[in-house]
Structures are given as C-alpha cells and as structure tokens.
C-alpha cells in the first residue's frame, strides 16, 4: 500500500475516444491528485507510467505531445509556494515528479498536490486505461518504494453532430445580385449543395453560388465519411424580378402589366378596367401585330395598309374618306359590288377614262360623251317617261 493516495480526474469527464478517420481528434487532460491521508511522509520522487498506443488499454498514441504541469500554491491546505519538477524521461513513457528545493519534500497529513498531463490526443479505441504510479518516500520506518494503479475510462466517440442553421445572407435578391449561403457544422463531415441544374462540393461553412435568376431552393447534404449517414438542410432564396424560360398558369395570371425582357424591345401591355393598353419602350402608344383579329368593334382614327405608302382611310362624322399614299387627297375606292341606301356624288363614269359619264344637276341628270361636256346617248331596252 502506497504512503500517499492517488486519485485521477479527467477533462472532459469521461474522456472520449478519438474516432478513426475523423479530421478532428478527441483532446483530453488528466489530473492526478496526490494526497497524504495518514502520518507525515517525506517523498523524493513520484513516477507516472502512461500506456501509449491506440488500443483499448492505451491513453494516447502520441506521448510526445503530452505535457506535464504543476500549478503553484496548490500544495497543502495553506497557500505555500512549493514547486516541483515534472519531466518525461527521455525515450520512455514515464513522467517523473521531483521536489525542486532539495532531495526530499515533506507531506504532512492533509497536504495535497495536483499533477497534470494535458492536451493530448486520446486513443481511438474505447476502454479503461490504467496509469501506474511508483513512489519513493521516507518515514520513521525508513525509505520505501511502492506501486499503485489509477484507472480512467475512454468512452466510445459520439456521433458527429448534425449541421444546422443553413441560411442565405439575403432571402430576397435582385437578378444578378451576389448571394452567400452559410451553415454551422463539423469539419469531419463532407458537404455538398444541390440546386436546380447542378451540385457543388463545398467546405468552410460558406459558399457563394452563381446569382439566381428565379426563386431557388438549395439543399445542403452533409455526409459522415465513416458511416455514410447523411443530413439534409434546405433554404430558399426569392428573386425580386425572376427570369423564367416558360410559364404555364392553369387558373389565370393576375398582374397589372406585362413587359418584354431586357434584350427585347421592352414593349408593355397594361391591363385597365376596360381592357388593355399597348405601349412601346418609350412609353408612348405602341403597335400590335397579328395575323388575324376577330373583334366585335373597332374604334380608330384611321386604317392603312401594311406599307408606309399604302392608301389609308379616315373616319369623319359624315362617313369615311379614302386617301392616296401621298397625302390627304381623296382617291379611289374599288369594290366588286356595293349596296347603298344613298349615294351622293358629282359624276358617275365607267371604268375607263374615256367612257361616258353622268353628271347630276338640280333639274335631273346629264349624259355625256367620252370627252368634254357634249351630250351623250342613253341606251335602254324600254323607256317610260311622263314627259
């Protein structure tokens, strides 16, 4: 039985074994509390043997990164500036603790000190690890070398926590505006973001995708490389002025106006209470082109052929005027057949310029020959005249 009592505490408690294949390792610290629970004892050395390796009974696979420390003024119930030296024996897995003042140091009943092995990588296999302690002490019975063991446990590594808080820096963007997606998650997971038309392997907790042109849902897929377990997080970004390849609406579209795209003429259709207005890119009245129009009525100032030099028709209160291409002068109306209630005209002539013609006067009508005002001939099968 050792003259001093040894108790072990760990941080974290319990220690978590490192997970094989993970980028981040489990880091731990061991505190060894040395206490005198009996009579006064002088000690000259305390050696702590650490099991090194990656197995169930090992504490750490890398002894060289383990640092032994001692905190001043922790010796005994009263504050005393007592220092010790903690050094790893060269080429071994033993930490040796000795008094710095002289060859031995006195431990009275109730005295204690804390030795620390800190910031080391914990072995990857769960299980109990045992520290072996060898003490050299001196009391009224003489010098003694005694041994004891203190155990600690390494639990199985915890599952990598799922990522969280997948979010855009802006929930609404304009077309072409920069966007950044962020999330929080372990570096031991592999990350991929899936979006319409593509996928991207990402890391570092942020990614700036190409500017979306329409409302887009992004899916963050986080995969544990060891277990292949996957986590899914989604977020959606709205676009203030979306660009759509096509649009099918089965129940109608409610909108105050429709406009062409940036690369088009940007003509606009505005919906009013009585119908629709067509405007050009300058804001003035625009043009509508169609192969055929089926209308109940047309209200317009004039109608013209497709070419700029075609004839055109205006609609005064009296009826309509047919104009020539070179201005507002009246010109010819050509029809195959006309049924009219009343015809008001100065003359009626045949289709050829040298045909006879009829003029109308207050007393009746005159029939003229092909040229001039000479009287012409009336031909009829039968004539019934009152005079």
Coordinates of C-alpha atoms in Angstrom, one line a residue:
X1 CA 0.0 0.0 0.0
X2 CA 1.4 3.4 -1.0
X3 CA 2.1 6.1 1.6
X4 CA 0.3 8.7 -0.5
X5 CA -3.2 8.4 -2.0
X6 CA -3.7 8.9 -5.8
X7 CA -7.0 10.0 -7.4
X8 CA -7.5 10.7 -11.1
X9 CA -9.8 13.2 -12.7
X10 CA -10.2 13.8 -16.5
X11 CA -11.3 16.8 -18.6
X12 CA -13.6 16.1 -20.3
X13 CA -15.2 13.6 -18.0
X14 CA -15.2 10.9 -19.2
X15 CA -12.6 11.1 -21.9
X16 CA -14.0 10.4 -25.4
X17 CA -12.0 8.2 -27.7
X18 CA -10.9 9.7 -31.0
X19 CA -12.9 8.5 -34.0
X20 CA -10.9 6.7 -36.6
X21 CA -10.9 8.6 -39.9
X22 CA -12.1 11.9 -38.5
X23 CA -10.2 15.1 -39.2
X24 CA -10.6 16.4 -35.7
X25 CA -9.3 14.2 -32.8
X26 CA -10.5 14.0 -29.2
X27 CA -8.3 16.0 -26.9
X28 CA -8.1 15.3 -23.2
X29 CA -6.4 16.2 -19.9
X30 CA -5.7 14.1 -16.9
X31 CA -5.3 15.5 -13.4
X32 CA -3.6 13.3 -10.8
X33 CA -4.4 14.4 -7.2
X34 CA -1.8 13.3 -4.7
X35 CA -2.9 13.3 -1.1
X36 CA -1.5 12.4 2.3
X37 CA -4.2 10.8 4.4
X38 CA -2.0 9.4 7.2
X39 CA 1.2 10.4 9.0
X40 CA 3.9 12.8 8.0
X41 CA 5.8 11.5 4.9
X42 CA 8.8 12.7 3.0
X43 CA 8.8 12.0 -0.7
X44 CA 11.7 12.2 -3.2
X45 CA 10.1 11.0 -6.5
X46 CA 6.8 10.0 -8.0
X47 CA 6.8 8.3 -11.4
X48 CA 3.7 8.0 -13.6
X49 CA 3.8 5.4 -16.4
X50 CA 1.4 6.2 -19.2
X51 CA 0.1 3.4 -21.5
X52 CA 0.9 4.5 -25.1
X53 CA -0.9 3.3 -28.2
X54 CA -4.3 3.3 -29.9
X55 CA -5.8 0.2 -28.2
X56 CA -8.5 -0.1 -25.5
X57 CA -6.0 0.0 -22.6
X58 CA -4.0 2.9 -24.0
X59 CA -4.3 6.6 -23.1
X60 CA -2.8 8.3 -26.2
X61 CA -1.0 7.2 -29.4
X62 CA 1.4 10.2 -29.1
X63 CA 3.3 10.6 -25.9
X64 CA 5.5 13.4 -27.3
X65 CA 2.6 15.9 -27.4
X66 CA 1.6 15.2 -23.8
X67 CA 2.8 18.0 -21.4
X68 CA 3.2 17.5 -17.6
X69 CA 2.5 20.6 -15.5
X70 CA 2.1 21.5 -11.8
X71 CA 0.2 24.6 -10.5
X72 CA 2.0 26.6 -7.8
X73 CA 0.4 27.2 -4.4
X74 CA -1.8 24.1 -4.6
X75 CA 0.4 22.2 -2.1
X76 CA -1.5 21.7 1.1
X77 CA -4.4 23.4 2.8
X78 CA -2.4 26.6 3.3
X79 CA -1.0 28.7 0.4
X80 CA 2.6 27.7 0.1
X81 CA 4.9 28.5 -2.8
X82 CA 6.2 24.9 -3.2
X83 CA 7.5 24.0 -6.6
X84 CA 8.1 20.6 -8.2
X85 CA 9.7 19.5 -11.5
X86 CA 7.8 17.3 -13.9
X87 CA 9.7 15.8 -16.8
X88 CA 9.2 12.9 -19.2
X89 CA 12.1 10.5 -19.1
X90 CA 13.9 10.6 -22.4
X91 CA 12.8 7.8 -24.8
X92 CA 10.2 6.5 -22.3
X93 CA 6.5 6.8 -21.4
X94 CA 7.3 7.8 -17.8
X95 CA 6.8 11.2 -16.3
X96 CA 9.0 11.8 -13.2
X97 CA 8.0 14.3 -10.5
X98 CA 10.6 15.5 -8.0
X99 CA 10.9 18.4 -5.5
X100 CA 12.9 21.4 -6.8
X101 CA 14.1 22.7 -3.5
X102 CA 16.2 19.6 -2.3
X103 CA 16.2 15.9 -2.4
X104 CA 13.0 15.3 -0.4
X105 CA 9.9 17.3 0.4
X106 CA 7.6 16.8 3.4
X107 CA 3.9 15.9 3.2
X108 CA 2.0 16.3 6.4
X109 CA -1.5 14.8 6.9
X110 CA -4.0 16.7 4.7
X111 CA -1.4 18.0 2.3
X112 CA -2.1 17.6 -1.4
X113 CA -0.8 18.5 -4.9
X114 CA -2.2 18.3 -8.4
X115 CA -0.1 16.9 -11.3
X116 CA -1.5 17.4 -14.8
X117 CA -0.9 15.7 -18.1
X118 CA -2.6 18.0 -20.6
X119 CA -3.8 18.5 -24.2
X120 CA -3.1 15.0 -25.6
X121 CA -4.8 13.1 -28.4
X122 CA -7.0 10.4 -26.8
X123 CA -6.6 6.8 -28.2
X124 CA -9.3 5.8 -30.7
X125 CA -10.4 2.5 -29.0
X126 CA -12.8 2.8 -26.1
X127 CA -11.9 1.1 -22.8
X128 CA -10.2 1.6 -19.4
X129 CA -6.7 2.9 -19.4
X130 CA -4.5 2.4 -16.2
X131 CA -1.8 4.8 -15.1
X132 CA 0.9 3.0 -13.0
X133 CA 2.4 5.1 -10.1
X134 CA 5.8 4.4 -8.5
X135 CA 6.6 6.4 -5.4
X136 CA 9.8 6.9 -3.3
X137 CA 9.1 8.0 0.2
X138 CA 10.8 8.1 3.6
X139 CA 9.2 8.0 7.1
X140 CA 10.0 6.7 10.5
X141 CA 10.2 3.2 9.1
X142 CA 12.8 4.2 6.6
X143 CA 12.9 4.5 2.8
X144 CA 10.3 2.8 0.7
X145 CA 9.4 2.2 -3.0
X146 CA 5.8 1.4 -3.5
X147 CA 3.5 1.0 -6.5
X148 CA -0.2 1.6 -7.2
X149 CA -2.5 1.9 -10.2
X150 CA -5.2 4.5 -11.0
X151 CA -7.7 3.9 -13.8
X152 CA -9.7 6.1 -16.1
X153 CA -12.2 5.2 -18.9
X154 CA -12.4 6.2 -22.5
X155 CA -15.9 6.2 -23.9
X156 CA -16.9 5.5 -27.5
X157 CA -16.7 8.6 -29.7
X158 CA -20.0 10.4 -30.1
X159 CA -21.8 10.7 -33.3
X160 CA -20.8 13.7 -35.3
X161 CA -23.5 16.3 -34.6
X162 CA -25.7 17.3 -37.5
X163 CA -25.1 20.6 -39.2
X164 CA -27.5 23.4 -38.5
X165 CA -28.5 27.0 -39.4
X166 CA -28.3 26.7 -43.2
X167 CA -29.2 30.2 -44.4
X168 CA -28.7 32.8 -47.1
X169 CA -27.4 36.3 -46.2
X170 CA -30.4 37.7 -48.2
X171 CA -33.7 36.0 -48.5
X172 CA -34.7 38.3 -51.4
X173 CA -32.3 39.3 -54.2
X174 CA -32.4 41.2 -57.5
X175 CA -31.4 39.4 -60.7
X176 CA -27.6 39.2 -60.8
X177 CA -27.1 40.2 -57.1
X178 CA -24.4 38.5 -55.1
X179 CA -25.5 35.8 -52.6
X180 CA -23.8 33.9 -49.9
X181 CA -25.0 30.7 -48.2
X182 CA -23.8 29.8 -44.7
X183 CA -24.1 26.9 -42.2
X184 CA -22.6 25.6 -39.0
X185 CA -21.3 22.1 -38.8
X186 CA -18.4 19.8 -38.0
X187 CA -15.3 19.8 -40.3
X188 CA -15.4 16.0 -40.1
X189 CA -18.5 15.9 -42.4
X190 CA -18.3 16.3 -46.2
X191 CA -20.6 18.9 -47.6
X192 CA -22.4 19.3 -51.0
X193 CA -25.0 21.8 -52.0
X194 CA -27.6 20.7 -54.6
X195 CA -29.6 23.2 -56.6
X196 CA -31.6 23.2 -59.8
X197 CA -29.4 22.2 -62.7
X198 CA -26.3 21.3 -60.6
X199 CA -24.4 20.4 -57.4
X200 CA -21.3 21.8 -55.8
X201 CA -18.8 20.2 -53.2
X202 CA -18.2 22.9 -50.6
X203 CA -16.4 23.4 -47.3
X204 CA -15.6 26.1 -44.8
X205 CA -19.2 26.9 -43.8
X206 CA -19.9 29.3 -46.6
X207 CA -20.5 29.3 -50.4
X208 CA -21.4 32.0 -52.9
X209 CA -23.4 30.4 -55.7
X210 CA -23.9 32.0 -59.2
X211 CA -26.6 34.7 -59.0
X212 CA -30.0 33.1 -59.2
X213 CA -32.4 34.3 -61.9
X214 CA -35.6 32.9 -60.2
X215 CA -36.7 31.5 -56.9
X216 CA -34.3 28.8 -56.0
X217 CA -34.2 26.1 -53.3
X218 CA -30.7 25.0 -52.1
X219 CA -30.2 21.6 -50.4
X220 CA -27.2 21.2 -48.1
X221 CA -26.1 17.5 -48.0
X222 CA -23.7 16.6 -45.1
X223 CA -22.2 13.1 -45.1
X224 CA -20.3 11.2 -42.4
X225 CA -17.4 9.7 -44.3
X226 CA -17.2 6.7 -41.9
X227 CA -20.9 5.7 -41.5
X228 CA -22.2 7.3 -44.8
X229 CA -25.0 8.8 -42.8
X230 CA -26.4 11.9 -44.4
X231 CA -28.1 15.0 -43.2
X232 CA -30.2 17.4 -45.3
X233 CA -30.9 21.1 -44.8
X234 CA -32.8 23.3 -47.2
X235 CA -33.2 27.0 -47.7
X236 CA -35.0 29.1 -50.4
X237 CA -34.0 32.4 -52.0
X238 CA -36.6 34.5 -53.7
X239 CA -35.8 36.7 -56.7
X240 CA -37.5 40.1 -57.0
X241 CA -37.6 40.1 -60.8
X242 CA -37.3 36.4 -61.8
X243 CA -36.4 35.3 -65.3
X244 CA -38.5 32.2 -66.5
X245 CA -37.9 30.1 -69.5
X246 CA -41.7 29.4 -69.8
X247 CA -44.7 29.9 -67.6
X248 CA -47.9 27.8 -67.5
X249 CA -50.8 29.1 -65.4
X250 CA -53.8 26.8 -65.1
X251 CA -56.0 29.2 -63.1
X252 CA -55.1 32.6 -64.7
X253 CA -52.5 35.3 -64.0
X254 CA -53.2 38.4 -62.0
X255 CA -50.8 41.3 -62.8
X256 CA -51.1 45.0 -63.6
X257 CA -48.8 44.8 -66.6
X258 CA -46.6 42.6 -68.7
X259 CA -43.3 43.8 -70.2
X260 CA -40.7 42.4 -72.6
X261 CA -37.2 41.4 -71.3
X262 CA -34.1 43.5 -71.2
X263 CA -32.9 42.2 -74.6
X264 CA -36.2 42.7 -76.2
X265 CA -38.0 45.9 -77.2
X266 CA -39.5 46.1 -73.7
X267 CA -42.9 46.9 -75.0
X268 CA -45.6 46.7 -72.4
X269 CA -49.2 45.6 -72.0
X270 CA -51.1 47.3 -69.2
X271 CA -54.4 45.9 -68.1
X272 CA -57.1 48.6 -67.4
X273 CA -60.7 48.4 -66.2
X274 CA -61.9 48.4 -69.8
X275 CA -59.3 46.2 -71.5
X276 CA -55.6 46.6 -72.3
X277 CA -53.2 49.3 -73.4
X278 CA -50.2 48.6 -75.7
X279 CA -47.2 51.0 -75.2
X280 CA -43.7 51.0 -76.7
X281 CA -40.4 51.1 -75.0
X282 CA -40.5 55.0 -75.0
X283 CA -43.8 54.9 -73.0
X284 CA -46.0 56.1 -76.0
X285 CA -48.7 54.1 -77.7
X286 CA -47.2 51.0 -79.3
X287 CA -48.0 48.6 -82.1
X288 CA -49.7 45.2 -82.0
X289 CA -49.0 42.7 -84.8
X290 CA -51.3 39.8 -85.5
X291 CA -52.2 37.5 -88.4
X292 CA -55.9 37.9 -87.8
X293 CA -58.2 39.8 -85.4
X294 CA -61.8 38.8 -84.5
X295 CA -63.4 41.8 -83.0
X296 CA -66.9 43.0 -82.2
X297 CA -66.0 46.6 -82.8
X298 CA -63.0 48.8 -83.7
X299 CA -62.6 52.4 -82.7
X300 CA -59.8 54.1 -84.6
X301 CA -58.9 57.4 -86.3
X302 CA -57.6 55.8 -89.5
X303 CA -56.7 52.5 -91.2
X304 CA -53.8 52.0 -93.6
X305 CA -52.2 49.1 -95.5
X306 CA -49.0 47.4 -94.3
X307 CA -46.7 49.6 -96.3
X308 CA -46.0 53.2 -95.4
X309 CA -47.0 54.4 -98.9
X310 CA -50.3 52.4 -99.0
X311 CA -53.6 54.3 -99.2
X312 CA -55.5 54.9 -96.0
X313 CA -59.0 55.6 -94.7
X314 CA -60.1 58.2 -92.2
X315 CA -63.4 58.3 -90.4
X316 CA -65.1 61.7 -90.3
X317 CA -68.6 62.3 -88.9
X318 CA -70.0 62.1 -92.4
X319 CA -68.8 58.5 -93.0
X320 CA -65.3 57.7 -94.3
X321 CA -62.6 59.2 -96.6
X322 CA -60.3 57.2 -98.8
X323 CA -56.9 58.9 -99.3
X324 CA -54.0 58.4 -101.6
X325 CA -50.5 57.5 -100.4
X326 CA -49.0 61.0 -101.0
X327 CA -51.2 62.9 -98.6
X328 CA -54.8 63.5 -97.5
X329 CA -56.2 63.8 -101.1
X330 CA -59.2 61.7 -101.8
X331 CA -58.6 58.8 -104.1
X332 CA -60.3 55.7 -105.5
X333 CA -62.5 53.1 -103.7
X334 CA -62.6 49.9 -105.7
X335 CA -65.3 47.3 -104.8
X336 CA -66.8 44.4 -106.7
X337 CA -70.4 45.1 -105.6
X338 CA -72.0 47.8 -103.4
X339 CA -75.5 48.0 -101.9
X340 CA -76.2 51.5 -100.7
X341 CA -79.2 53.4 -99.4
X342 CA -78.0 56.8 -100.7
X343 CA -75.1 57.8 -102.9
X344 CA -74.0 61.5 -103.1
X345 CA -71.6 62.3 -105.9
X346 CA -70.9 64.9 -108.6
X347 CA -70.4 62.4 -111.5
X348 CA -70.6 58.7 -112.4
X349 CA -68.2 57.3 -115.0
X350 CA -67.3 54.0 -116.5
X351 CA -64.2 52.1 -115.5
X352 CA -62.1 53.6 -118.4
X353 CA -61.1 57.2 -118.5
X354 CA -62.7 57.7 -122.0
X355 CA -66.0 56.1 -121.0
X356 CA -69.2 58.2 -120.9
X357 CA -70.3 59.8 -117.7
X358 CA -73.3 61.1 -115.9
X359 CA -73.4 64.3 -114.0
X360 CA -76.1 65.4 -111.6
X361 CA -77.8 68.9 -111.7
X362 CA -80.8 70.4 -109.9
X363 CA -83.1 69.7 -112.9
X364 CA -82.1 66.0 -113.1
X365 CA -79.1 64.5 -114.8
X366 CA -76.9 64.9 -118.0
X367 CA -75.4 62.1 -120.0
X368 CA -72.1 63.0 -121.6
X369 CA -69.9 61.5 -124.2
X370 CA -66.3 60.3 -123.7
X371 CA -64.7 63.8 -123.7
X372 CA -65.9 67.2 -122.8
X373 CA -69.4 68.3 -122.0
X374 CA -71.0 67.1 -125.2
X375 CA -74.3 65.4 -124.8
X376 CA -74.1 61.6 -125.0
X377 CA -76.6 58.8 -125.7
X378 CA -78.8 56.9 -123.3
X379 CA -79.2 53.3 -124.4
X380 CA -82.2 51.3 -122.9
X381 CA -84.5 48.5 -124.0
X382 CA -87.5 50.4 -122.9
X383 CA -88.1 53.9 -121.5
X384 CA -91.3 55.1 -119.7
X385 CA -91.2 58.8 -119.3
X386 CA -94.0 61.0 -118.1
X387 CA -93.0 63.8 -120.5

